[in-house]
Coordinates of C-alpha atoms in Angstrom, one line a residue:
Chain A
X1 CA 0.0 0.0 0.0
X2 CA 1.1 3.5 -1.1
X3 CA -1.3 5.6 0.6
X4 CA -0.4 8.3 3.0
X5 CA -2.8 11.2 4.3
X6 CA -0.6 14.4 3.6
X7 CA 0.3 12.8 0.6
X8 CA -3.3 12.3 -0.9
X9 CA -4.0 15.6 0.1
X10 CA -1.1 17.1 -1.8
X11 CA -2.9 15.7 -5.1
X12 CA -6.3 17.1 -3.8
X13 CA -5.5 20.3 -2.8
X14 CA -4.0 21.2 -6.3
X15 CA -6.5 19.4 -8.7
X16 CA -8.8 22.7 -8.9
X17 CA -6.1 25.2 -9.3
X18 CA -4.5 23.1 -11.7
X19 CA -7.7 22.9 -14.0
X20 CA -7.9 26.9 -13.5
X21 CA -4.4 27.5 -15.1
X22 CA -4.9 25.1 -17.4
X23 CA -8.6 26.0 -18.5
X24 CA -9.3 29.3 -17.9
X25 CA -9.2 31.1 -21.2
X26 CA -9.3 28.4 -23.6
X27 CA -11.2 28.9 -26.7
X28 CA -14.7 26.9 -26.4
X29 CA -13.5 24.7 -29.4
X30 CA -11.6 23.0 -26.8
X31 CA -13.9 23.6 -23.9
X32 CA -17.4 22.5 -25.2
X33 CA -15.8 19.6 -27.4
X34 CA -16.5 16.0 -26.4
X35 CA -15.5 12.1 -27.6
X36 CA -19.1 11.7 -29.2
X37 CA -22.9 11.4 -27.5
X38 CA -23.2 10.8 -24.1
X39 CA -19.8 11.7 -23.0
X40 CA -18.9 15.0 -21.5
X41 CA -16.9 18.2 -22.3
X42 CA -14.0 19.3 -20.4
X43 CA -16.9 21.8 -18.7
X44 CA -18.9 19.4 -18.4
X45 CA -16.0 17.2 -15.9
X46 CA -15.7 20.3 -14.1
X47 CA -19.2 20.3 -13.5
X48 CA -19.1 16.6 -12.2
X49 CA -16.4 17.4 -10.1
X50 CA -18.4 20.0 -8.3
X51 CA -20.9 17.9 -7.7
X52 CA -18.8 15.1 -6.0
X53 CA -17.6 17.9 -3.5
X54 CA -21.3 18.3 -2.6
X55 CA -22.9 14.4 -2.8
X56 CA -19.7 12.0 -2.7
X57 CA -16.6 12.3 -1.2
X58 CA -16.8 13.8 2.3
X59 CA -20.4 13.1 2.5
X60 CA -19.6 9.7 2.4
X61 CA -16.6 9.3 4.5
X62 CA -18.8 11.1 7.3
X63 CA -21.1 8.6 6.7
X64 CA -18.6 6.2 7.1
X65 CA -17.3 7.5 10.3
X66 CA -20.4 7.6 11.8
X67 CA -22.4 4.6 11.2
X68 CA -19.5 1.9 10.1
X69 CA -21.1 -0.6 8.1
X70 CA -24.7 -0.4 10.0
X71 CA -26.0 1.2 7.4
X72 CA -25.0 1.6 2.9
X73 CA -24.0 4.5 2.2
X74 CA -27.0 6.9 0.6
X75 CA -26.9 6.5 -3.3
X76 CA -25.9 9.5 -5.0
X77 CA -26.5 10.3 -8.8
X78 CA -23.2 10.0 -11.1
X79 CA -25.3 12.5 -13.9
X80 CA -26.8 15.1 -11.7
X81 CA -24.1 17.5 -12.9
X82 CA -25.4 17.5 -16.2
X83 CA -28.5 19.6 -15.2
X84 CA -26.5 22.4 -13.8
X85 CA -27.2 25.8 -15.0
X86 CA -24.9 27.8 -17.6
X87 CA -22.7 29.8 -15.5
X88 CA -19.5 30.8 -17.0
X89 CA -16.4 28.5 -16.5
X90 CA -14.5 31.3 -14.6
X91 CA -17.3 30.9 -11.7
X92 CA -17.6 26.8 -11.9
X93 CA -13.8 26.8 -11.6
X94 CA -14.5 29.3 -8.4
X95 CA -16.7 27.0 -7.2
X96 CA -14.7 23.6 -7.5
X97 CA -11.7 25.2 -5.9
X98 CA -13.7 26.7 -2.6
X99 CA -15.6 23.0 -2.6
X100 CA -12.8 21.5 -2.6
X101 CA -11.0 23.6 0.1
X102 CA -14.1 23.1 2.5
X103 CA -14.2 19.3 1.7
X104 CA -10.5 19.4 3.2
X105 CA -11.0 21.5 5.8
X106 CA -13.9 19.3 6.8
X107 CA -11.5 15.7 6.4
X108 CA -9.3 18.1 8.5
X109 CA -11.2 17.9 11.4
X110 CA -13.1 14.7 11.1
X111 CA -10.6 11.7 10.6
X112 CA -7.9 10.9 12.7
X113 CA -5.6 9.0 10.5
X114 CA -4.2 7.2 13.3
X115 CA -7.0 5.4 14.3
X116 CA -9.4 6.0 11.2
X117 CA -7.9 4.8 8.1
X118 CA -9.1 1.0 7.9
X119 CA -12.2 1.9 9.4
X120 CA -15.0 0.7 7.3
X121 CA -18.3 0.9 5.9
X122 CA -20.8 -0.2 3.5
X123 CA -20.8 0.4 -0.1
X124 CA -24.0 -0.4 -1.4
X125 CA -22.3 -2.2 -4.3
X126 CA -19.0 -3.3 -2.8
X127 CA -20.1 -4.2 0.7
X128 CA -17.7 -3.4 3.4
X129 CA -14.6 -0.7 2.2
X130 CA -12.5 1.4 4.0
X131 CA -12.3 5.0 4.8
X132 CA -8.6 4.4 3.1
X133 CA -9.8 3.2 0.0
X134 CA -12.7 6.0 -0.1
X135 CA -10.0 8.7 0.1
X136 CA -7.1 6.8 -2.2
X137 CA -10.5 6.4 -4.8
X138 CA -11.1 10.2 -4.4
X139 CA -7.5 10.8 -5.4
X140 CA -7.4 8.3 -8.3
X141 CA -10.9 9.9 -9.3
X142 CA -9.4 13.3 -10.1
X143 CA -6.6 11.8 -11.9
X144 CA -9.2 10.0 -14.3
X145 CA -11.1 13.2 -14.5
X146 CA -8.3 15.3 -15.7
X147 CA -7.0 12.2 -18.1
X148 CA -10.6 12.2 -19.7
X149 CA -10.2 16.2 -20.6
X150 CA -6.6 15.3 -22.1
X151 CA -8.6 12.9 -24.3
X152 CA -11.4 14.9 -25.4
X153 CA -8.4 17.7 -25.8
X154 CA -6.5 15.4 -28.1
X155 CA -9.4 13.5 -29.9
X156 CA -10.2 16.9 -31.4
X157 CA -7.1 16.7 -33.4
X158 CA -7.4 13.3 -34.8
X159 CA -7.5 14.1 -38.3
X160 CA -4.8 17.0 -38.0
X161 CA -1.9 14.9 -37.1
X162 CA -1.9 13.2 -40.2
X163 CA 0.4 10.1 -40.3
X164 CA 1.6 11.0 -36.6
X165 CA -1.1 9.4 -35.1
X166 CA 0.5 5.9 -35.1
X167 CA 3.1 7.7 -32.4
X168 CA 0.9 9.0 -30.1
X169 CA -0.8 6.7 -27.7
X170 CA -3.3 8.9 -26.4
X171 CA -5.4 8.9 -29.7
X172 CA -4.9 4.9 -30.1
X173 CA -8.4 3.3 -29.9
Chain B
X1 CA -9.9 19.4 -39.7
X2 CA -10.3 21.0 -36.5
X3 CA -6.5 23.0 -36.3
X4 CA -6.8 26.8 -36.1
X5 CA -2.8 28.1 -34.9
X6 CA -4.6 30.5 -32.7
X7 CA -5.9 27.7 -30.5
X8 CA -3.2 25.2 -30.9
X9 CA -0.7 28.3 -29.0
X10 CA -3.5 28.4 -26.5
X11 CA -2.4 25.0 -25.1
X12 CA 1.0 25.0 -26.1
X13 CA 1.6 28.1 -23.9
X14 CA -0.7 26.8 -21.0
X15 CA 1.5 23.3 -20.3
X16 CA 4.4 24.7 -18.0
X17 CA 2.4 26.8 -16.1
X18 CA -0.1 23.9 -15.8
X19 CA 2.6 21.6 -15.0
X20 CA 3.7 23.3 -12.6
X21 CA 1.2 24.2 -10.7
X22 CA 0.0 20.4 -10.4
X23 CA 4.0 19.1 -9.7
X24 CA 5.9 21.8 -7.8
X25 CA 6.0 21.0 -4.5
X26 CA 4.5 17.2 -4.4
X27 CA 6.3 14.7 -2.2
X28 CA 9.1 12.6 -4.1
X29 CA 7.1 9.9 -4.2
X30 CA 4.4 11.0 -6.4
X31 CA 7.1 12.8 -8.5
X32 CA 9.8 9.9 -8.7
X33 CA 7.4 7.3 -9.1
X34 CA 6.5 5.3 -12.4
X35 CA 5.2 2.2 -14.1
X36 CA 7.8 -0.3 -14.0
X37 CA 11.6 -0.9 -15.3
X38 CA 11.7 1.0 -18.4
X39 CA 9.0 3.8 -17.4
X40 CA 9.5 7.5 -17.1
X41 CA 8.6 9.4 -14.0
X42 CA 6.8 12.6 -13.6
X43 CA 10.4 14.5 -13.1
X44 CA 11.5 12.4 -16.4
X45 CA 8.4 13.3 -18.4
X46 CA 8.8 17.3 -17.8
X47 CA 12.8 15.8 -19.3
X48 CA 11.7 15.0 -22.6
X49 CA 9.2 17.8 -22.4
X50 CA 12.7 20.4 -22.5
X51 CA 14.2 18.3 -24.7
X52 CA 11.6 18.3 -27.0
X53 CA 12.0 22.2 -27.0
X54 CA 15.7 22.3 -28.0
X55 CA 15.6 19.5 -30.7
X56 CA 12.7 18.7 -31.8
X57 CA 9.6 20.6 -32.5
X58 CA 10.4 24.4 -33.3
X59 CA 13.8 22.8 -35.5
X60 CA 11.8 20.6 -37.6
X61 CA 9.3 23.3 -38.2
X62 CA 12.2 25.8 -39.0
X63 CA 13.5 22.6 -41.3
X64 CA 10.5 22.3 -43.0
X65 CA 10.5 25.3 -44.0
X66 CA 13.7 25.9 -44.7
X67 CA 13.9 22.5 -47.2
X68 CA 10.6 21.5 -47.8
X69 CA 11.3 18.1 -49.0
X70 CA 14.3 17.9 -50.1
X71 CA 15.4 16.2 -47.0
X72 CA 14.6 14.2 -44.6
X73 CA 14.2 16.0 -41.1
X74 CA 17.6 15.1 -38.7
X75 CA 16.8 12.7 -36.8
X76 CA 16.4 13.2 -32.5
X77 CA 17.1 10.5 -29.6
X78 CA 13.9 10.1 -27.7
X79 CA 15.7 9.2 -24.9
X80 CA 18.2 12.0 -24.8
X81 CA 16.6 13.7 -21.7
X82 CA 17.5 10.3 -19.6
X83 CA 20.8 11.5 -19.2
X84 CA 19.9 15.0 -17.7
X85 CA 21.4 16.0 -14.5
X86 CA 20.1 16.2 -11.4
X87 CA 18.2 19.8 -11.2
X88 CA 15.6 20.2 -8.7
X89 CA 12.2 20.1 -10.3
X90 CA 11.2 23.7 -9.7
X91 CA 14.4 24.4 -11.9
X92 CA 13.4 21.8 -14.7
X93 CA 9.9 23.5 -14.6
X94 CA 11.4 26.6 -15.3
X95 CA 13.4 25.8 -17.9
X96 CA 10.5 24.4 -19.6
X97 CA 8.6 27.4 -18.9
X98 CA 11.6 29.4 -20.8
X99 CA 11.9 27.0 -23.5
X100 CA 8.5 26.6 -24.4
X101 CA 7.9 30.8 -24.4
X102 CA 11.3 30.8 -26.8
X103 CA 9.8 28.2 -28.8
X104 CA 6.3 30.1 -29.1
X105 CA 8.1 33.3 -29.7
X106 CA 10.3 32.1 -33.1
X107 CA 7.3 30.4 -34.4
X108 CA 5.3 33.6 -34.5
X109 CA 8.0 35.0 -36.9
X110 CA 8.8 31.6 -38.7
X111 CA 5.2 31.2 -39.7
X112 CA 2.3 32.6 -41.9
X113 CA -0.8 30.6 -40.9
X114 CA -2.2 32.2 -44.3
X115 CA 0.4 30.9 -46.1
X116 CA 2.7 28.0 -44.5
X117 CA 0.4 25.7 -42.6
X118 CA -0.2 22.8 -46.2
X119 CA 3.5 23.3 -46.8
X120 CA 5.6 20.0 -46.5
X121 CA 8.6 19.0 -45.3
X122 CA 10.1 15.5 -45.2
X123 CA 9.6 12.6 -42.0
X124 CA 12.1 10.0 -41.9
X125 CA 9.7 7.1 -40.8
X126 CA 6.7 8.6 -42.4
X127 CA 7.3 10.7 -45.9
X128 CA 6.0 14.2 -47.0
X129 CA 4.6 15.9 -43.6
X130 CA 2.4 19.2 -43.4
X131 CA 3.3 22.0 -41.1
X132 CA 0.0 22.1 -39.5
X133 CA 0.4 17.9 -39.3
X134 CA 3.4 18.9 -37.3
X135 CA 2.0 21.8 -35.2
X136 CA -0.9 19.4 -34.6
X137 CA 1.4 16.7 -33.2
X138 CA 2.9 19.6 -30.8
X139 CA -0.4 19.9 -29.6
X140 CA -1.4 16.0 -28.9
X141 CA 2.4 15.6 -27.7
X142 CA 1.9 17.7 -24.3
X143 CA -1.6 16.4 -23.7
X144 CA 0.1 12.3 -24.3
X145 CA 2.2 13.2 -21.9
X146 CA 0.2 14.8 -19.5
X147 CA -2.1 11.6 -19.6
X148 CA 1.2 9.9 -18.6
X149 CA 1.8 12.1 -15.2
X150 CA -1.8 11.3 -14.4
X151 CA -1.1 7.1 -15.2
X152 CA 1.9 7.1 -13.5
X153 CA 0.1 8.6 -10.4
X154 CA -2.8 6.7 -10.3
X155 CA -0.8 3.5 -10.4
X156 CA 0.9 4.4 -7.4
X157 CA -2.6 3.6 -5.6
X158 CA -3.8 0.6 -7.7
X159 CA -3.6 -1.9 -4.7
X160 CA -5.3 1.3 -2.2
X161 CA -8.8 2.3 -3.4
X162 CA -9.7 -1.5 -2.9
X163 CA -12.8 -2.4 -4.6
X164 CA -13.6 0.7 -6.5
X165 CA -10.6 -0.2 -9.1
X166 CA -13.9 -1.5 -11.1
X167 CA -14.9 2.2 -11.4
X168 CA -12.2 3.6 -12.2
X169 CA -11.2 3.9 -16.3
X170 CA -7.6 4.8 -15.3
X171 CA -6.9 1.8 -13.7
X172 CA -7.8 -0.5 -16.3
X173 CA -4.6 -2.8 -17.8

C-alpha cells in the first residue's frame, strides 16, 4: 500500500487550481468539445467534479465515520451534474476550488488518520470498504477526470496529425 | 480538420504553467514514481518535455520550412533527456517554462498561418509531412504526456482504493 494522508492531500488540494491555469481562457473549441454522445466536455468534468464535492466524497466518508457498516451509504446520482445551470467556467472553476478547500478542511477535522484509516463501511455495491480506500478512490478519481479532458483535448485533433497518429498513444483506440 | 494556430498556441503556452502548478512541490514519491523498469517518472516526463523544446519541435518546423522536402528531417534521440542532470524540479519547470515561451516566440516570426500551414517538409519514418500535421502533433504531444503524469500517479494507488478499481477507467490494464 502506497497511501499516506498528507500525501493524498497534496494531489487534492492542487486538482482545482490546476484545472484553473490550465482552463481558464481556452477557446470553447476546446472547452465544449466532447469524444461523441453521451460523453462530457471538459466543462462538463468540471461540473461533475463540483458535484462530488457536494454528494460523494466527504459526505460519504462522514457517513462512514459515523455509522461503520450499519448502514450503505446513501446513493448518490453520477449525472446530476449535467443539469447544472450555464454559469460561466470562470465561476464553476471558483466553485470547484472553494468545494474543494471546504471538503478538506472538513476531512481536517473529522478523521484521525491514526486510528481512522481502515475503518469501514458499506458500499451499497462493494459491501464493506474502508475509509482508506474511499479517500485513495477520491484521489485516483481526479486523476481519471483530468485524463478524460486530455482525451477529449487530443481527440479533437485526430485528423490534424496526419500520419503521426501511429506515435501517439493517447489517440490509439 | 479542426486545427486553427490561434488555438493550438492556447495550449502549447498553458503546459508549463499547468505543469507546474500540479508538480511543484509534491512529495518525491508521487514525482519519482513510475510504471515499472523502463517507465518515465513525472520528473523524467517534464525531461523529454525540454528536450523536445531544444531538438525537436520548433527545429523541424524551421527545417520544413527551410527544405521542404528535399530532406529528410535530422533525426532526434527520444531518450536523450534520460541523461539530464540532477536539477531540482522547480528548476526543470522553469526551464520548460523558458523554452516553451522561446519556442512560441520564433514560431510567431517563422510562420504565416495564411500561407505556411499545407507546406511539407520530409519525416524519416513517415514521408512528405504538413506544417499544420506537425504543429498538430505539438499539440497531442503535451496532452500524451500529460495523460502519462496522471497514469503514472494513479498506479501508485492501484492496490489502495480496494474495490472501486472496477470504477475507475484509469486503472484499467
Amino acid at each position: 500500500m502506497n497511501f499516506k494522508l498528507e500525501e493524498a492531500v497534496e494531489v487534492l488540494e492542487r486538482t482545482p487550481r490546476t484545472l484553473e491555469t490550465w482552463l481558464s481562457g481556452l477557446s470553447e473549441g476546446w472547452l465544449r468539445s466532447n469524444e461523441g454522445e453521451g460523453t462530457w466536455s471538459p466543462v462538463e468534468v468540471v461540473d461533475h467534479l463540483i458535484e462530488g464535492e457536494r454528494t460523494n466524497w466527504l459526505p460519504r466518508l462522514a457517513f462512514l465515520l459515523e455509522e461503520g457498516e450499519s448502514k450503505p451509504f446513501p446513493p448518490f446520482d453520477r449525472f446530476a451534474h449535467l443539469g447544472r445551470g450555464e454559469q460561466s467556467l470562470t465561476r464553476k472553476l471558483a466553485e470547484f476550488q472553494a468545494a474543494r478547500a471546504e471538503s478538506l478542511a472538513k476531512l481536517k477535522t473529522l478523521l484521525d488518520p491514526e486510528r481512522d484509516l481502515e475503518r469501514t463501511g458499506r458500499h451499497p455495491s462493494f459491501g464493506a470498504v474502508k475509509a482508506r480506500e474511499l479517500l485513495s478512490t477520491w484521489v485516483v478519481h481526479d486523476l481519471t477526470h483530468i485524463a478524460q479532458i486530455v482525451r477529449v483535448m487530443a481527440e479533437r485533433y485526430r485528423a490534424d496529425v496526419g500520419p503521426w497518429t501511429a506515435f501517439l498513444g493517447i489517440l490509439k483506440k
